[in-house]
Amino acid sequence: MSDKKLLLLSSSREGQTDYLEHALPLIDGFLDKSIKNVLFIPYAGFAMGYDKYEDKVNQPFQTIGKKVTSIHRFDDPVKAVEEAEAIAIGGGNTFHLLKELYDNELIDAIRKRVNQGMPYMGWSAGSNVAGLTICTTNDMPIVEPRSFNALALVNFQINPHYTDYQPPNHNGETRAERIFEYVKANPHRYVVGTREGTALQLKDNKLTLVGNKPGLVFRDGEKTRPLQCNTDLSWLL
């Protein structure tokens, strides 16, 4: 059985809440009390600057007794992952995040540590890279990673920030239509859409959707199915 511990948040905010405010109870319950230090990977938020991003994440984490240290502070990123108590990967641009993970040779290092039981948290882009590939991200491909293959911590695709909203007079494809394109081209894959304010949690070998909004699962040739909160979704693994 797997020892993986995952908390994959759809977003850093829900509605008008403060940064990570809605997520703090989930994070606090997810991490053991003995864990005081969290390694933060800020690569998706490069436009903000890594120092500023680290400080932004540290502020809410400090309220639950955790200290965040960004990986850019370490001379050896791989060693930092190998010695981490827990990892958090923040949101931003998924393509830039994955490129930096590859450029710093962190894909295998993170996967190995997570498989050993190190807790992994992500939100937005940080959740997207936990899936098989980043092909169901909502972001622009502003840089080109070595591969679209991601961390593969779960055996499906993730679409964070999933929404059914269609702006008035907007004639572009809906989110669902874009995901249907993906599953048509990749008929063997599941895609899980998670709405803002919710998270996928894997703990004690059980996968659940936590929050108060249902998710959706897409697969070619199958009717789109709702995923209810607090039910066992381990069949997706």
PDB file of C-alpha atoms in Angstrom:
ATOM      1  CA  MET A   1       0.000   0.000   0.000  1.00  0.00           C
ATOM      2  CA  SER A   2       1.077   3.574  -0.614  1.00  0.00           C
ATOM      3  CA  ASP A   3       2.352   5.841   2.143  1.00  0.00           C
ATOM      4  CA  LYS A   4       1.646   8.987   0.137  1.00  0.00           C
ATOM      5  CA  LYS A   5       0.241  12.010   1.912  1.00  0.00           C
ATOM      6  CA  LEU A   6      -1.165  14.595  -0.501  1.00  0.00           C
ATOM      7  CA  LEU A   7      -3.201  17.779  -0.118  1.00  0.00           C
ATOM      8  CA  LEU A   8      -3.984  19.213  -3.551  1.00  0.00           C
ATOM      9  CA  LEU A   9      -5.858  22.501  -3.208  1.00  0.00           C
ATOM     10  CA  SER A  10      -7.703  23.900  -6.179  1.00  0.00           C
ATOM     11  CA  SER A  11      -6.817  27.479  -5.272  1.00  0.00           C
ATOM     12  CA  SER A  12      -5.095  29.742  -2.759  1.00  0.00           C
ATOM     13  CA  ARG A  13      -8.321  31.666  -2.161  1.00  0.00           C
ATOM     14  CA  GLU A  14     -12.033  30.997  -2.047  1.00  0.00           C
ATOM     15  CA  GLY A  15     -14.224  33.944  -2.948  1.00  0.00           C
ATOM     16  CA  GLN A  16     -13.100  37.080  -1.112  1.00  0.00           C
ATOM     17  CA  THR A  17     -11.110  35.304   1.615  1.00  0.00           C
ATOM     18  CA  ASP A  18      -7.525  36.247   2.422  1.00  0.00           C
ATOM     19  CA  TYR A  19      -4.595  34.349   0.948  1.00  0.00           C
ATOM     20  CA  LEU A  20      -4.763  30.662   2.016  1.00  0.00           C
ATOM     21  CA  GLU A  21      -7.328  31.570   4.699  1.00  0.00           C
ATOM     22  CA  HIS A  22      -9.791  28.862   3.684  1.00  0.00           C
ATOM     23  CA  ALA A  23      -6.978  26.315   3.402  1.00  0.00           C
ATOM     24  CA  LEU A  24      -5.347  26.795   6.812  1.00  0.00           C
ATOM     25  CA  PRO A  25      -7.657  24.391   8.705  1.00  0.00           C
ATOM     26  CA  LEU A  26      -7.031  21.760   6.013  1.00  0.00           C
ATOM     27  CA  ILE A  27      -3.270  22.286   6.099  1.00  0.00           C
ATOM     28  CA  ASP A  28      -3.197  22.255   9.895  1.00  0.00           C
ATOM     29  CA  GLY A  29      -5.122  18.992  10.009  1.00  0.00           C
ATOM     30  CA  PHE A  30      -3.058  17.477   7.216  1.00  0.00           C
ATOM     31  CA  LEU A  31       0.390  18.089   8.700  1.00  0.00           C
ATOM     32  CA  ASP A  32       1.492  16.304  11.836  1.00  0.00           C
ATOM     33  CA  LYS A  33       2.069  18.602  14.796  1.00  0.00           C
ATOM     34  CA  SER A  34       5.700  17.479  14.867  1.00  0.00           C
ATOM     35  CA  ILE A  35       6.330  19.114  11.475  1.00  0.00           C
ATOM     36  CA  LYS A  36       7.498  22.673  12.028  1.00  0.00           C
ATOM     37  CA  ASN A  37       9.361  23.435   8.788  1.00  0.00           C
ATOM     38  CA  VAL A  38       7.972  23.293   5.256  1.00  0.00           C
ATOM     39  CA  LEU A  39      10.071  23.504   2.104  1.00  0.00           C
ATOM     40  CA  PHE A  40       8.333  25.879  -0.314  1.00  0.00           C
ATOM     41  CA  ILE A  41       8.802  25.712  -4.085  1.00  0.00           C
ATOM     42  CA  PRO A  42       7.918  29.132  -5.565  1.00  0.00           C
ATOM     43  CA  TYR A  43       8.818  28.535  -9.212  1.00  0.00           C
ATOM     44  CA  ALA A  44       5.278  29.127 -10.516  1.00  0.00           C
ATOM     45  CA  GLY A  45       5.212  32.607  -8.977  1.00  0.00           C
ATOM     46  CA  PHE A  46       8.456  33.832 -10.542  1.00  0.00           C
ATOM     47  CA  ALA A  47       6.882  37.102 -11.749  1.00  0.00           C
ATOM     48  CA  MET A  48       6.267  38.099  -8.125  1.00  0.00           C
ATOM     49  CA  GLY A  49       9.834  37.323  -7.069  1.00  0.00           C
ATOM     50  CA  TYR A  50      10.813  34.392  -4.899  1.00  0.00           C
ATOM     51  CA  ASP A  51      11.603  36.409  -1.757  1.00  0.00           C
ATOM     52  CA  LYS A  52       8.217  38.116  -1.870  1.00  0.00           C
ATOM     53  CA  TYR A  53       6.398  34.847  -2.576  1.00  0.00           C
ATOM     54  CA  GLU A  54       8.120  33.133   0.344  1.00  0.00           C
ATOM     55  CA  ASP A  55       7.054  35.938   2.669  1.00  0.00           C
ATOM     56  CA  LYS A  56       3.484  35.840   1.351  1.00  0.00           C
ATOM     57  CA  VAL A  57       3.176  32.133   2.133  1.00  0.00           C
ATOM     58  CA  ASN A  58       4.989  32.395   5.453  1.00  0.00           C
ATOM     59  CA  GLN A  59       2.467  34.822   6.910  1.00  0.00           C
ATOM     60  CA  PRO A  60      -0.519  32.424   6.969  1.00  0.00           C
ATOM     61  CA  PHE A  61       1.639  29.373   7.732  1.00  0.00           C
ATOM     62  CA  GLN A  62       3.049  31.063  10.837  1.00  0.00           C
ATOM     63  CA  THR A  63      -0.468  31.288  12.279  1.00  0.00           C
ATOM     64  CA  ILE A  64      -0.532  27.471  12.491  1.00  0.00           C
ATOM     65  CA  GLY A  65       2.976  27.214  13.887  1.00  0.00           C
ATOM     66  CA  LYS A  66       4.806  26.340  10.669  1.00  0.00           C
ATOM     67  CA  LYS A  67       7.813  28.031   9.092  1.00  0.00           C
ATOM     68  CA  VAL A  68       8.194  28.124   5.309  1.00  0.00           C
ATOM     69  CA  THR A  69      11.618  28.292   3.651  1.00  0.00           C
ATOM     70  CA  SER A  70      11.835  28.698  -0.111  1.00  0.00           C
ATOM     71  CA  ILE A  71      13.989  26.293  -2.079  1.00  0.00           C
ATOM     72  CA  HIS A  72      15.779  29.199  -3.772  1.00  0.00           C
ATOM     73  CA  ARG A  73      17.594  29.772  -0.452  1.00  0.00           C
ATOM     74  CA  PHE A  74      19.459  26.467  -0.798  1.00  0.00           C
ATOM     75  CA  ASP A  75      22.640  25.900  -2.793  1.00  0.00           C
ATOM     76  CA  ASP A  76      21.580  22.317  -3.543  1.00  0.00           C
ATOM     77  CA  PRO A  77      17.837  22.046  -4.349  1.00  0.00           C
ATOM     78  CA  VAL A  78      17.901  18.248  -4.568  1.00  0.00           C
ATOM     79  CA  LYS A  79      19.458  17.964  -1.113  1.00  0.00           C
ATOM     80  CA  ALA A  80      16.851  20.393   0.210  1.00  0.00           C
ATOM     81  CA  VAL A  81      14.098  18.063  -1.037  1.00  0.00           C
ATOM     82  CA  GLU A  82      15.872  14.996   0.341  1.00  0.00           C
ATOM     83  CA  GLU A  83      16.025  16.590   3.809  1.00  0.00           C
ATOM     84  CA  ALA A  84      12.594  18.257   3.836  1.00  0.00           C
ATOM     85  CA  GLU A  85       9.954  17.467   6.455  1.00  0.00           C
ATOM     86  CA  ALA A  86       7.191  18.486   4.031  1.00  0.00           C
ATOM     87  CA  ILE A  87       6.870  20.265   0.696  1.00  0.00           C
ATOM     88  CA  ALA A  88       4.460  22.930  -0.502  1.00  0.00           C
ATOM     89  CA  ILE A  89       4.307  24.082  -4.125  1.00  0.00           C
ATOM     90  CA  GLY A  90       2.460  27.327  -4.798  1.00  0.00           C
ATOM     91  CA  GLY A  91       0.394  28.590  -7.689  1.00  0.00           C
ATOM     92  CA  GLY A  92       1.286  30.741 -10.665  1.00  0.00           C
ATOM     93  CA  ASN A  93       2.325  29.616 -14.127  1.00  0.00           C
ATOM     94  CA  THR A  94       2.400  25.834 -14.434  1.00  0.00           C
ATOM     95  CA  PHE A  95       4.736  25.792 -17.436  1.00  0.00           C
ATOM     96  CA  HIS A  96       7.379  27.869 -15.644  1.00  0.00           C
ATOM     97  CA  LEU A  97       6.988  25.703 -12.544  1.00  0.00           C
ATOM     98  CA  LEU A  98       7.525  22.454 -14.422  1.00  0.00           C
ATOM     99  CA  LYS A  99      10.451  23.861 -16.405  1.00  0.00           C
ATOM    100  CA  GLU A 100      12.225  24.840 -13.195  1.00  0.00           C
ATOM    101  CA  LEU A 101      11.483  21.457 -11.599  1.00  0.00           C
ATOM    102  CA  TYR A 102      13.165  19.799 -14.573  1.00  0.00           C
ATOM    103  CA  ASP A 103      16.024  22.306 -14.802  1.00  0.00           C
ATOM    104  CA  ASN A 104      16.818  21.742 -11.118  1.00  0.00           C
ATOM    105  CA  GLU A 105      16.470  17.937 -11.470  1.00  0.00           C
ATOM    106  CA  LEU A 106      13.717  17.817  -8.853  1.00  0.00           C
ATOM    107  CA  ILE A 107      11.101  15.587 -10.493  1.00  0.00           C
ATOM    108  CA  ASP A 108      12.567  12.275  -9.346  1.00  0.00           C
ATOM    109  CA  ALA A 109      13.706  13.703  -6.003  1.00  0.00           C
ATOM    110  CA  ILE A 110      10.215  14.926  -5.087  1.00  0.00           C
ATOM    111  CA  ARG A 111       8.527  11.752  -6.324  1.00  0.00           C
ATOM    112  CA  LYS A 112      10.908   9.578  -4.291  1.00  0.00           C
ATOM    113  CA  ARG A 113      10.344  11.536  -1.074  1.00  0.00           C
ATOM    114  CA  VAL A 114       6.565  11.579  -1.502  1.00  0.00           C
ATOM    115  CA  ASN A 115       6.568   7.826  -2.119  1.00  0.00           C
ATOM    116  CA  GLN A 116       8.467   7.491   1.160  1.00  0.00           C
ATOM    117  CA  GLY A 117       5.680   9.301   2.987  1.00  0.00           C
ATOM    118  CA  MET A 118       6.788  12.941   3.042  1.00  0.00           C
ATOM    119  CA  PRO A 119       3.673  15.182   3.008  1.00  0.00           C
ATOM    120  CA  TYR A 120       3.114  17.118  -0.215  1.00  0.00           C
ATOM    121  CA  MET A 121       0.862  20.165  -0.481  1.00  0.00           C
ATOM    122  CA  GLY A 122       0.079  22.167  -3.587  1.00  0.00           C
ATOM    123  CA  TRP A 123      -2.375  24.770  -4.731  1.00  0.00           C
ATOM    124  CA  SER A 124      -3.351  25.700  -8.280  1.00  0.00           C
ATOM    125  CA  ALA A 125      -0.203  25.037 -10.376  1.00  0.00           C
ATOM    126  CA  GLY A 126       1.230  23.123  -7.424  1.00  0.00           C
ATOM    127  CA  SER A 127      -1.722  20.762  -7.617  1.00  0.00           C
ATOM    128  CA  ASN A 128      -1.651  20.517 -11.388  1.00  0.00           C
ATOM    129  CA  VAL A 129       1.933  19.193 -11.386  1.00  0.00           C
ATOM    130  CA  ALA A 130       0.915  16.411  -8.989  1.00  0.00           C
ATOM    131  CA  GLY A 131      -0.969  14.783 -11.857  1.00  0.00           C
ATOM    132  CA  LEU A 132       0.384  12.727 -14.730  1.00  0.00           C
ATOM    133  CA  THR A 133       1.022  15.710 -17.011  1.00  0.00           C
ATOM    134  CA  ILE A 134       0.318  19.448 -17.042  1.00  0.00           C
ATOM    135  CA  CYS A 135      -1.800  19.165 -20.187  1.00  0.00           C
ATOM    136  CA  THR A 136      -4.967  20.144 -18.296  1.00  0.00           C
ATOM    137  CA  THR A 137      -3.583  23.361 -16.828  1.00  0.00           C
ATOM    138  CA  ASN A 138      -5.382  26.663 -17.458  1.00  0.00           C
ATOM    139  CA  ASP A 139      -2.140  28.563 -18.064  1.00  0.00           C
ATOM    140  CA  MET A 140      -0.360  29.995 -21.100  1.00  0.00           C
ATOM    141  CA  PRO A 141       2.780  28.108 -22.218  1.00  0.00           C
ATOM    142  CA  ILE A 142       5.115  31.064 -21.598  1.00  0.00           C
ATOM    143  CA  VAL A 143       8.176  28.778 -21.465  1.00  0.00           C
ATOM    144  CA  GLU A 144       8.842  25.254 -22.720  1.00  0.00           C
ATOM    145  CA  PRO A 145       9.580  22.563 -20.136  1.00  0.00           C
ATOM    146  CA  ARG A 146      11.707  19.550 -20.999  1.00  0.00           C
ATOM    147  CA  SER A 147       8.500  17.502 -21.011  1.00  0.00           C
ATOM    148  CA  PHE A 148       4.817  17.918 -20.167  1.00  0.00           C
ATOM    149  CA  ASN A 149       5.089  14.852 -17.919  1.00  0.00           C
ATOM    150  CA  ALA A 150       4.681  15.917 -14.321  1.00  0.00           C
ATOM    151  CA  LEU A 151       5.209  14.380 -10.879  1.00  0.00           C
ATOM    152  CA  ALA A 152       2.621  11.596 -11.353  1.00  0.00           C
ATOM    153  CA  LEU A 153       1.820  11.477  -7.646  1.00  0.00           C
ATOM    154  CA  VAL A 154      -1.698  10.442  -8.660  1.00  0.00           C
ATOM    155  CA  ASN A 155      -2.746   8.383 -11.668  1.00  0.00           C
ATOM    156  CA  PHE A 156      -4.966  11.014 -13.301  1.00  0.00           C
ATOM    157  CA  GLN A 157      -5.053  14.568 -14.622  1.00  0.00           C
ATOM    158  CA  ILE A 158      -6.047  17.573 -12.510  1.00  0.00           C
ATOM    159  CA  ASN A 159      -7.798  20.751 -13.581  1.00  0.00           C
ATOM    160  CA  PRO A 160      -7.695  23.248 -10.688  1.00  0.00           C
ATOM    161  CA  HIS A 161     -10.024  26.276 -10.576  1.00  0.00           C
ATOM    162  CA  TYR A 162     -12.642  24.279 -12.461  1.00  0.00           C
ATOM    163  CA  THR A 163     -15.685  26.377 -13.315  1.00  0.00           C
ATOM    164  CA  ASP A 164     -18.830  26.084 -15.406  1.00  0.00           C
ATOM    165  CA  TYR A 165     -19.048  29.868 -15.716  1.00  0.00           C
ATOM    166  CA  GLN A 166     -19.306  31.259 -19.234  1.00  0.00           C
ATOM    167  CA  PRO A 167     -19.061  35.063 -19.485  1.00  0.00           C
ATOM    168  CA  PRO A 168     -21.918  36.723 -21.393  1.00  0.00           C
ATOM    169  CA  ASN A 169     -21.140  37.192 -25.092  1.00  0.00           C
ATOM    170  CA  HIS A 170     -17.954  35.128 -24.786  1.00  0.00           C
ATOM    171  CA  ASN A 171     -17.729  32.730 -27.719  1.00  0.00           C
ATOM    172  CA  GLY A 172     -14.652  30.764 -26.742  1.00  0.00           C
ATOM    173  CA  GLU A 173     -14.717  27.207 -25.513  1.00  0.00           C
ATOM    174  CA  THR A 174     -15.933  26.417 -22.015  1.00  0.00           C
ATOM    175  CA  ARG A 175     -13.652  24.688 -19.536  1.00  0.00           C
ATOM    176  CA  ALA A 176     -15.593  21.470 -20.011  1.00  0.00           C
ATOM    177  CA  GLU A 177     -15.170  21.673 -23.802  1.00  0.00           C
ATOM    178  CA  ARG A 178     -11.410  22.094 -23.401  1.00  0.00           C
ATOM    179  CA  ILE A 179     -11.221  19.091 -21.100  1.00  0.00           C
ATOM    180  CA  PHE A 180     -13.323  17.035 -23.528  1.00  0.00           C
ATOM    181  CA  GLU A 181     -10.694  17.818 -26.175  1.00  0.00           C
ATOM    182  CA  TYR A 182      -8.027  16.388 -23.876  1.00  0.00           C
ATOM    183  CA  VAL A 183      -9.887  13.168 -23.061  1.00  0.00           C
ATOM    184  CA  LYS A 184     -10.753  12.689 -26.749  1.00  0.00           C
ATOM    185  CA  ALA A 185      -7.040  12.847 -27.554  1.00  0.00           C
ATOM    186  CA  ASN A 186      -6.142  10.769 -24.471  1.00  0.00           C
ATOM    187  CA  PRO A 187      -9.015   8.285 -24.076  1.00  0.00           C
ATOM    188  CA  HIS A 188      -7.268   6.216 -21.398  1.00  0.00           C
ATOM    189  CA  ARG A 189      -6.988   9.108 -18.933  1.00  0.00           C
ATOM    190  CA  TYR A 190      -9.279  10.508 -16.256  1.00  0.00           C
ATOM    191  CA  VAL A 191      -9.400  14.263 -15.613  1.00  0.00           C
ATOM    192  CA  VAL A 192     -10.590  15.564 -12.247  1.00  0.00           C
ATOM    193  CA  GLY A 193     -11.881  19.127 -12.129  1.00  0.00           C
ATOM    194  CA  THR A 194     -11.726  20.688  -8.660  1.00  0.00           C
ATOM    195  CA  ARG A 195     -13.606  23.873  -7.816  1.00  0.00           C
ATOM    196  CA  GLU A 196     -12.111  26.726  -5.834  1.00  0.00           C
ATOM    197  CA  GLY A 197     -12.282  26.137  -2.105  1.00  0.00           C
ATOM    198  CA  THR A 198     -11.932  22.360  -2.432  1.00  0.00           C
ATOM    199  CA  ALA A 199      -8.983  19.979  -2.315  1.00  0.00           C
ATOM    200  CA  LEU A 200      -8.074  16.405  -3.079  1.00  0.00           C
ATOM    201  CA  GLN A 201      -6.588  14.713  -0.025  1.00  0.00           C
ATOM    202  CA  LEU A 202      -4.774  11.396   0.050  1.00  0.00           C
ATOM    203  CA  LYS A 203      -4.135  10.136   3.545  1.00  0.00           C
ATOM    204  CA  ASP A 204      -4.167   6.666   5.081  1.00  0.00           C
ATOM    205  CA  ASN A 205      -4.481   5.189   1.574  1.00  0.00           C
ATOM    206  CA  LYS A 206      -7.806   6.966   1.006  1.00  0.00           C
ATOM    207  CA  LEU A 207      -8.460   9.681  -1.575  1.00  0.00           C
ATOM    208  CA  THR A 208     -11.248  12.161  -0.818  1.00  0.00           C
ATOM    209  CA  LEU A 209     -12.458  15.506  -2.107  1.00  0.00           C
ATOM    210  CA  VAL A 210     -12.686  17.880   0.844  1.00  0.00           C
ATOM    211  CA  GLY A 211     -14.663  21.098   0.910  1.00  0.00           C
ATOM    212  CA  ASN A 212     -18.277  21.912   0.167  1.00  0.00           C
ATOM    213  CA  LYS A 213     -18.474  21.841  -3.648  1.00  0.00           C
ATOM    214  CA  PRO A 214     -18.605  18.754  -5.865  1.00  0.00           C
ATOM    215  CA  GLY A 215     -15.896  18.110  -8.396  1.00  0.00           C
ATOM    216  CA  LEU A 216     -16.195  16.498 -11.811  1.00  0.00           C
ATOM    217  CA  VAL A 217     -14.486  13.574 -13.479  1.00  0.00           C
ATOM    218  CA  PHE A 218     -14.103  13.347 -17.242  1.00  0.00           C
ATOM    219  CA  ARG A 219     -13.170  10.411 -19.464  1.00  0.00           C
ATOM    220  CA  ASP A 220     -13.663   9.787 -23.150  1.00  0.00           C
ATOM    221  CA  GLY A 221     -16.794   7.797 -23.938  1.00  0.00           C
ATOM    222  CA  GLU A 222     -18.176   8.213 -20.415  1.00  0.00           C
ATOM    223  CA  LYS A 223     -20.733  10.637 -19.101  1.00  0.00           C
ATOM    224  CA  THR A 224     -19.248  13.380 -16.941  1.00  0.00           C
ATOM    225  CA  ARG A 225     -19.677  12.350 -13.319  1.00  0.00           C
ATOM    226  CA  PRO A 226     -19.903  14.530 -10.210  1.00  0.00           C
ATOM    227  CA  LEU A 227     -17.476  13.779  -7.399  1.00  0.00           C
ATOM    228  CA  GLN A 228     -19.089  14.304  -4.035  1.00  0.00           C
ATOM    229  CA  CYS A 229     -17.123  15.628  -1.081  1.00  0.00           C
ATOM    230  CA  ASN A 230     -16.031  13.302   1.714  1.00  0.00           C
ATOM    231  CA  THR A 231     -16.634  10.112  -0.269  1.00  0.00           C
ATOM    232  CA  ASP A 232     -13.969   7.526  -1.100  1.00  0.00           C
ATOM    233  CA  LEU A 233     -12.432   8.313  -4.502  1.00  0.00           C
ATOM    234  CA  SER A 234      -9.591   5.840  -4.217  1.00  0.00           C
ATOM    235  CA  TRP A 235     -10.755   4.092  -7.403  1.00  0.00           C
ATOM    236  CA  LEU A 236      -9.121   6.981  -9.285  1.00  0.00           C
ATOM    237  CA  LEU A 237      -5.706   6.011  -8.008  1.00  0.00           C
TER     238      LEU A 237
END
